[in-house]
């Protein structure tokens, strides 16, 4: 029986997660989604609000709230009130977040080198194009459904 592509993507994702979970030497109490949010915050110089995170990661408000509260509790982010709307909070990465993301990024680069060993640039480009099309198909379907 031929493997389903979704299952193959999930297996790859699990291996990637295990590799990154086994990272030693990083003062890190982050889950995978928390790490992704931190990377997003550290790479995004614009003002970021919870709604931006919900939209970018396609997550529910309750999920975003839980992730952000945990990041704040562990000193990775601060939430600053907005002057004209006290209900809105600007999300900012702390110095601790920036140093942690730098360490994580080095491991992600190493992970990608391992994954791409023996794969030429043409294959990588085709893979990225295919993944992008799959993502767009799912986005369109979720808007229609």
Coordinates of C-alpha atoms in Angstrom, one line a residue:
X1 CA 0.0 0.0 0.0
X2 CA 1.3 3.4 -1.0
X3 CA 1.8 5.8 1.9
X4 CA -0.5 8.8 2.0
X5 CA 1.4 12.1 1.5
X6 CA -0.2 13.7 4.6
X7 CA 1.1 10.8 6.7
X8 CA 4.6 11.3 5.2
X9 CA 4.6 15.0 6.0
X10 CA 3.5 14.2 9.6
X11 CA 6.3 11.6 10.0
X12 CA 8.8 14.2 8.8
X13 CA 7.4 16.8 11.1
X14 CA 7.7 14.3 14.1
X15 CA 11.4 13.6 13.2
X16 CA 12.1 17.3 13.0
X17 CA 10.4 17.9 16.3
X18 CA 12.4 15.1 18.0
X19 CA 15.6 16.5 16.7
X20 CA 14.8 20.0 18.0
X21 CA 13.5 18.6 21.3
X22 CA 16.9 16.9 21.8
X23 CA 18.8 20.2 21.7
X24 CA 21.0 20.5 24.7
X25 CA 22.5 23.7 26.1
X26 CA 19.6 25.9 25.4
X27 CA 18.0 27.5 28.5
X28 CA 14.6 26.7 27.0
X29 CA 11.2 26.0 28.5
X30 CA 9.4 26.3 25.2
X31 CA 7.0 24.1 23.3
X32 CA 7.3 24.0 19.5
X33 CA 4.5 26.5 19.0
X34 CA 5.9 28.8 21.6
X35 CA 9.3 28.7 19.8
X36 CA 7.6 29.5 16.5
X37 CA 5.8 32.5 18.0
X38 CA 9.1 33.8 19.5
X39 CA 10.9 33.5 16.2
X40 CA 8.0 35.4 14.5
X41 CA 8.2 38.2 17.2
X42 CA 12.0 38.5 16.9
X43 CA 11.9 38.6 13.1
X44 CA 9.0 41.0 13.0
X45 CA 10.0 44.6 13.7
X46 CA 6.5 46.0 13.4
X47 CA 4.0 46.3 16.2
X48 CA 2.5 42.8 16.9
X49 CA -0.8 42.1 18.6
X50 CA -2.4 38.9 19.6
X51 CA -4.7 39.0 16.6
X52 CA -1.7 39.1 14.3
X53 CA -0.4 35.9 15.9
X54 CA -3.8 34.2 15.6
X55 CA -4.0 35.1 11.9
X56 CA -0.4 34.2 11.0
X57 CA -0.4 30.9 12.8
X58 CA -4.1 30.1 12.1
X59 CA -4.8 29.4 15.7
X60 CA -7.8 30.2 17.9
X61 CA -7.9 33.1 20.4
X62 CA -7.9 30.7 23.4
X63 CA -4.8 28.9 22.0
X64 CA -2.9 32.1 21.4
X65 CA -3.9 33.4 24.9
X66 CA -2.5 30.3 26.5
X67 CA 0.7 30.4 24.5
X68 CA 1.3 34.1 25.1
X69 CA 0.5 33.9 28.8
X70 CA 3.1 31.1 29.2
X71 CA 5.7 33.1 27.2
X72 CA 5.1 36.1 29.4
X73 CA 5.3 34.0 32.6
X74 CA 8.6 32.6 31.6
X75 CA 10.1 36.1 30.7
X76 CA 10.1 35.7 26.9
X77 CA 7.6 38.5 26.1
X78 CA 6.0 41.5 27.6
X79 CA 2.5 42.8 26.9
X80 CA 2.2 46.5 26.7
X81 CA -1.1 48.4 26.7
X82 CA -1.9 50.6 23.7
X83 CA -2.6 54.2 24.5
X84 CA -5.8 54.7 22.6
X85 CA -7.2 51.2 23.4
X86 CA -6.4 49.7 26.8
X87 CA -7.9 46.4 25.8
X88 CA -5.3 45.9 23.1
X89 CA -1.8 44.8 24.2
X90 CA 1.3 45.1 22.1
X91 CA 3.4 41.9 22.2
X92 CA 7.2 42.4 22.5
X93 CA 10.0 39.9 22.7
X94 CA 12.4 40.4 25.6
X95 CA 16.2 40.2 25.4
X96 CA 15.9 36.7 26.8
X97 CA 13.7 35.8 23.8
X98 CA 16.2 37.2 21.3
X99 CA 19.1 35.2 22.8
X100 CA 17.0 32.1 22.9
X101 CA 15.9 32.5 19.3
X102 CA 19.5 33.0 18.2
X103 CA 20.4 29.6 19.7
X104 CA 17.4 27.9 18.3
X105 CA 18.0 29.3 14.9
X106 CA 21.5 27.8 14.8
X107 CA 20.0 24.4 15.5
X108 CA 17.3 24.8 12.9
X109 CA 20.0 25.7 10.3
X110 CA 21.9 22.5 11.3
X111 CA 18.6 20.5 11.0
X112 CA 18.0 21.8 7.5
X113 CA 21.6 20.9 6.5
X114 CA 20.9 17.3 7.7
X115 CA 17.5 17.1 5.9
X116 CA 18.9 18.4 2.6
X117 CA 21.9 16.2 2.5
X118 CA 22.0 14.6 -1.0
X119 CA 19.2 16.8 -2.3
X120 CA 20.0 19.3 -5.1
X121 CA 18.7 22.9 -5.3
X122 CA 16.3 22.0 -8.1
X123 CA 14.6 19.4 -5.9
X124 CA 14.4 21.8 -3.0
X125 CA 12.8 24.5 -5.2
X126 CA 10.3 21.9 -6.5
X127 CA 9.5 20.8 -3.0
X128 CA 8.9 24.3 -1.8
X129 CA 6.6 25.0 -4.8
X130 CA 4.6 21.8 -4.1
X131 CA 4.3 22.6 -0.4
X132 CA 3.1 26.1 -1.2
X133 CA 0.4 24.8 -3.6
X134 CA -0.8 22.2 -1.0
X135 CA -1.0 25.0 1.6
X136 CA -3.0 27.2 -0.8
X137 CA -5.3 24.4 -1.6
X138 CA -6.1 23.8 2.0
X139 CA -6.5 27.5 2.7
X140 CA -9.0 27.8 -0.2
X141 CA -10.9 24.7 1.0
X142 CA -11.1 26.0 4.6
X143 CA -12.6 29.3 3.3
X144 CA -15.1 27.4 1.2
X145 CA -16.1 24.9 3.9

